[in-house]
Amino acid sequence: MPTAIIADDERLMRDQLRMRLGQAWPELDIIGEAKNGDEAIELVEQLKPDFTFLDIRMPGKTGMEAAQVIGNKSRIVFVTAYDAYAVEAFERGAVDYVLKPPEHERLQVTVERLKTHLSKPAVDVNTSVTAILSQLAEKIVAKPSYLQWIQASIGQDLRMIPVEEILFFRSDEKYTCVQTAKYEALIRKPVRDLAEELDPSLFWQIHRATLVNVNAIEGVTRDIRGRHLVLIKGKPDKLEVSRSFLHLFKQM
């Protein structure tokens, strides 16, 4: 029976990848999980898995650094959110990639590719992709890493919401409402923290308690009290704009 470990600092992503791999390859035995590159290296030494699914960005040693230490002790599959260069970097025989969040169809391709390598020795990452890893590391350092999805609660369920689907965030004293076109969810992270983690070209902070997706803005109006209000496409919500953020709409 083929074996694998999963290394990702986000528990929900580990759970999701484990579930999707179970659907795509029921015979694959996930024998361990790691929260960072250092733990992944230890697990490879202890468990000697056939495959290691490594998130690229992790605390401590990154997935790229861990892969270089692991070498040919396990066949590496990178897990990444960086679509722009992951395809070019990892589309090769012995090393594959999985984009976050993992899609069933793409995992099927990965599984078929990995099955063909079970009878072959693992390729030493140091000799096959070191140059590519260095180039990728430079690109990741040069390009800020913004949140790609939000983990939010809807009733008793926890859902992964791609940030591009979110219309706006609005905080109260305890929670932050995450509003999409179809539903709203709740998170505990305040708007001030979200503002630092989201792409500022996609989400504008228009109030100390409000962030809005630029693509969701239908227009701006004023009420009888002279307040500026942002209109949201397809929604009745009107979001107040603080005076200190009015400069964002001078171009509109």
Coordinates of C-alpha atoms in Angstrom, one line a residue:
M1 CA 0.0 0.0 0.0
P2 CA 1.5 3.4 -1.0
T3 CA 2.0 5.8 1.9
A4 CA 2.2 9.6 2.2
I5 CA 2.5 12.5 4.7
I6 CA 1.0 15.9 4.5
A7 CA 2.8 19.1 5.7
D8 CA 0.8 22.3 6.0
D9 CA 0.5 24.8 8.8
E10 CA -3.2 25.1 8.4
R11 CA -5.2 22.3 9.9
L12 CA -8.2 22.8 7.6
M13 CA -6.0 22.6 4.5
R14 CA -4.5 19.3 5.8
D15 CA -8.0 17.9 6.5
Q16 CA -9.2 19.0 3.1
L17 CA -6.3 17.5 1.2
R18 CA -6.5 14.3 3.2
M19 CA -10.2 14.0 2.3
R20 CA -9.7 14.8 -1.4
L21 CA -6.8 12.3 -1.6
G22 CA -9.0 9.7 0.0
Q23 CA -11.5 10.2 -2.8
A24 CA -9.0 10.3 -5.6
W25 CA -6.8 7.5 -4.3
P26 CA -8.5 5.3 -1.6
E27 CA -5.5 3.0 -1.4
L28 CA -3.1 5.8 -0.4
D29 CA -2.4 5.6 3.3
I30 CA -1.8 9.0 4.9
I31 CA 0.5 8.0 7.8
G32 CA 1.4 11.3 9.2
E33 CA 0.9 15.1 9.3
A34 CA 3.2 18.0 9.9
K35 CA 2.7 21.7 10.7
N36 CA 6.0 22.9 9.3
G37 CA 9.0 21.9 7.3
D38 CA 11.0 20.8 10.2
E39 CA 8.3 18.3 11.3
A40 CA 8.0 17.1 7.7
I41 CA 11.7 16.3 7.6
E42 CA 11.4 14.4 10.9
L43 CA 8.4 12.4 9.7
V44 CA 10.2 11.5 6.5
E45 CA 13.1 10.1 8.5
Q46 CA 10.8 8.2 10.8
L47 CA 8.1 6.9 8.5
K48 CA 9.8 6.8 5.1
P49 CA 6.6 7.7 3.1
D50 CA 6.5 7.1 -0.6
F51 CA 5.1 10.7 -1.1
T52 CA 5.4 13.9 0.8
F53 CA 2.8 16.7 0.2
L54 CA 4.6 19.9 1.1
D55 CA 3.0 23.3 1.5
I56 CA 5.4 25.9 0.1
R57 CA 4.8 28.5 2.8
M58 CA 5.2 27.3 6.3
P59 CA 6.8 28.6 9.6
G60 CA 10.3 27.4 10.3
K61 CA 11.6 25.6 7.2
T62 CA 9.5 26.3 4.2
G63 CA 8.3 23.5 1.9
M64 CA 11.1 24.3 -0.5
E65 CA 13.8 24.2 2.1
A66 CA 12.3 21.0 3.5
A67 CA 12.3 19.4 0.1
Q68 CA 16.0 20.1 -0.4
V69 CA 16.7 18.3 2.9
I70 CA 14.5 15.4 2.1
G71 CA 16.1 15.0 -1.3
N72 CA 15.4 11.5 -2.7
K73 CA 14.0 10.0 0.5
S74 CA 10.5 10.6 -0.6
R75 CA 8.7 11.8 -3.8
I76 CA 7.8 15.4 -3.3
V77 CA 4.4 17.0 -4.3
F78 CA 4.3 20.7 -3.6
V79 CA 1.1 22.3 -2.4
T80 CA 0.9 26.0 -3.4
A81 CA -1.4 29.0 -3.9
Y82 CA 1.0 30.5 -6.4
D83 CA -0.7 29.6 -9.7
A84 CA 1.2 32.1 -11.8
Y85 CA 4.5 30.2 -11.6
A86 CA 3.6 26.8 -10.0
V87 CA 2.5 25.4 -13.3
E88 CA 5.7 26.3 -15.0
A89 CA 7.9 25.3 -12.1
F90 CA 6.5 21.9 -11.2
E91 CA 5.0 20.5 -14.4
R92 CA 7.5 17.7 -14.6
G93 CA 7.8 13.9 -14.1
A94 CA 9.1 13.3 -10.6
V95 CA 7.8 16.4 -8.9
D96 CA 4.2 17.6 -9.1
Y97 CA 2.2 20.4 -7.6
V98 CA -1.3 20.8 -6.1
L99 CA -3.0 24.2 -6.1
K100 CA -4.8 25.4 -3.1
P101 CA -7.6 24.7 -2.4
P102 CA -7.2 21.2 -3.9
E103 CA -9.6 20.4 -6.7
H104 CA -10.7 16.9 -7.4
E105 CA -10.0 16.9 -11.1
R106 CA -6.4 18.2 -10.6
L107 CA -5.8 15.7 -7.9
Q108 CA -6.8 12.9 -10.2
V109 CA -4.1 14.0 -12.6
T110 CA -1.6 14.1 -9.7
V111 CA -2.6 10.6 -8.5
E112 CA -2.2 9.1 -12.0
R113 CA 1.2 10.7 -12.3
L114 CA 2.4 9.5 -8.9
K115 CA 1.2 6.0 -9.5
T116 CA 3.6 5.8 -12.5
H117 CA 6.5 6.7 -10.1
L118 CA 5.8 4.0 -7.5
S119 CA 8.0 1.6 -9.4
K120 CA 10.8 4.2 -9.9
P121 CA 13.3 5.5 -7.4
A122 CA 12.5 9.0 -6.0
V123 CA 14.4 11.8 -7.8
D124 CA 16.7 13.9 -5.7
V125 CA 15.1 17.3 -5.5
N126 CA 18.5 18.9 -5.1
T127 CA 19.6 17.8 -8.5
S128 CA 16.4 18.2 -10.4
V129 CA 14.7 21.4 -9.2
T130 CA 17.1 23.4 -7.0
A131 CA 17.4 26.1 -9.6
I132 CA 13.6 26.3 -10.0
L133 CA 13.1 26.4 -6.3
S134 CA 15.5 29.3 -6.0
Q135 CA 13.7 31.2 -8.7
L136 CA 10.3 30.5 -7.1
A137 CA 11.6 31.6 -3.7
E138 CA 12.7 34.9 -5.2
K139 CA 9.3 35.5 -6.7
I140 CA 7.5 34.7 -3.5
V141 CA 9.7 37.1 -1.5
A142 CA 9.3 39.8 -4.1
K143 CA 5.5 39.4 -4.2
P144 CA 3.5 40.0 -1.0
S145 CA 1.5 37.0 0.1
Y146 CA -2.1 38.0 0.6
L147 CA -5.0 35.9 2.0
Q148 CA -6.5 33.7 -0.7
W149 CA -9.5 32.4 1.3
I150 CA -11.2 32.9 4.6
Q151 CA -12.1 30.2 7.1
A152 CA -15.5 31.3 8.4
S153 CA -18.4 29.8 10.5
I154 CA -21.9 29.3 9.1
G155 CA -23.9 27.8 11.9
Q156 CA -22.0 24.7 13.0
D157 CA -20.1 24.4 9.8
L158 CA -16.6 25.8 8.9
R159 CA -16.3 26.9 5.3
M160 CA -13.4 27.9 3.1
I161 CA -14.5 31.1 1.2
P162 CA -12.3 32.4 -1.7
V163 CA -11.6 36.1 -1.0
E164 CA -12.7 37.1 -4.5
E165 CA -16.3 35.9 -3.7
I166 CA -16.5 38.2 -0.6
L167 CA -18.4 41.4 -1.2
F168 CA -17.5 43.1 2.1
F169 CA -16.4 42.6 5.7
R170 CA -18.1 44.5 8.5
S171 CA -17.2 44.2 12.2
D172 CA -19.0 44.7 15.4
E173 CA -17.6 44.5 18.9
K174 CA -17.3 40.6 18.9
Y175 CA -17.4 39.3 15.3
T176 CA -16.8 40.2 11.7
C177 CA -19.5 39.5 9.2
V178 CA -18.2 38.0 5.9
Q179 CA -20.8 38.8 3.2
T180 CA -20.9 37.0 -0.1
A181 CA -23.5 37.1 -2.8
K182 CA -25.2 34.0 -1.5
Y183 CA -24.7 34.0 2.3
E184 CA -23.0 35.6 5.2
A185 CA -20.6 34.0 7.7
L186 CA -18.8 35.0 10.9
I187 CA -15.2 35.2 11.8
R188 CA -13.4 36.6 14.9
K189 CA -10.7 38.4 13.1
P190 CA -11.2 42.2 13.3
V191 CA -11.1 44.4 10.2
R192 CA -7.9 46.1 11.3
D193 CA -6.1 42.7 11.0
L194 CA -7.8 41.8 7.7
A195 CA -6.8 45.1 6.2
E196 CA -3.1 44.1 6.6
E197 CA -3.6 40.6 5.2
L198 CA -5.8 41.2 2.2
D199 CA -4.7 42.6 -1.2
P200 CA -5.2 46.4 -0.9
S201 CA -5.9 46.6 -4.6
L202 CA -8.9 44.3 -4.2
F203 CA -10.2 45.3 -0.8
W204 CA -10.5 49.0 0.3
Q205 CA -11.0 49.9 3.9
I206 CA -13.7 52.5 3.9
H207 CA -14.4 52.7 7.6
R208 CA -12.6 51.5 10.7
A209 CA -15.1 48.5 10.8
T210 CA -15.6 48.0 7.1
L211 CA -13.7 46.5 4.1
V212 CA -15.3 46.3 0.7
N213 CA -14.4 44.4 -2.4
V214 CA -13.6 47.0 -5.2
N215 CA -15.3 44.7 -7.8
A216 CA -18.5 44.7 -5.7
I217 CA -18.9 48.5 -5.6
E218 CA -21.9 49.7 -7.7
G219 CA -21.5 53.3 -6.8
V220 CA -21.4 55.9 -4.1
T221 CA -24.3 58.1 -3.0
R222 CA -25.0 60.6 -0.2
D223 CA -27.9 60.5 2.3
I224 CA -29.8 63.5 3.7
R225 CA -27.3 63.8 6.5
G226 CA -24.5 64.2 4.0
R227 CA -22.8 60.8 4.6
H228 CA -21.2 59.0 1.7
L229 CA -22.5 55.5 1.3
V230 CA -21.1 52.7 -0.9
L231 CA -23.8 50.8 -2.9
I232 CA -23.1 47.0 -3.4
K233 CA -24.0 45.2 -6.6
G234 CA -27.0 43.0 -6.2
K235 CA -27.4 43.9 -2.5
P236 CA -29.5 46.4 -0.6
D237 CA -26.6 47.1 1.8
K238 CA -25.2 50.7 2.0
L239 CA -21.8 50.9 3.6
E240 CA -20.8 54.2 5.3
V241 CA -17.5 55.8 4.2
S242 CA -15.5 57.6 6.9
R243 CA -14.2 61.0 6.0
S244 CA -10.6 59.8 6.2
F245 CA -11.3 57.3 3.4
L246 CA -13.2 59.5 1.0
H247 CA -10.0 60.1 -1.1
L248 CA -10.4 56.5 -2.4
F249 CA -13.4 57.5 -4.4
K250 CA -12.1 60.7 -6.0
Q251 CA -11.2 58.6 -9.1
M252 CA -14.7 57.3 -9.4

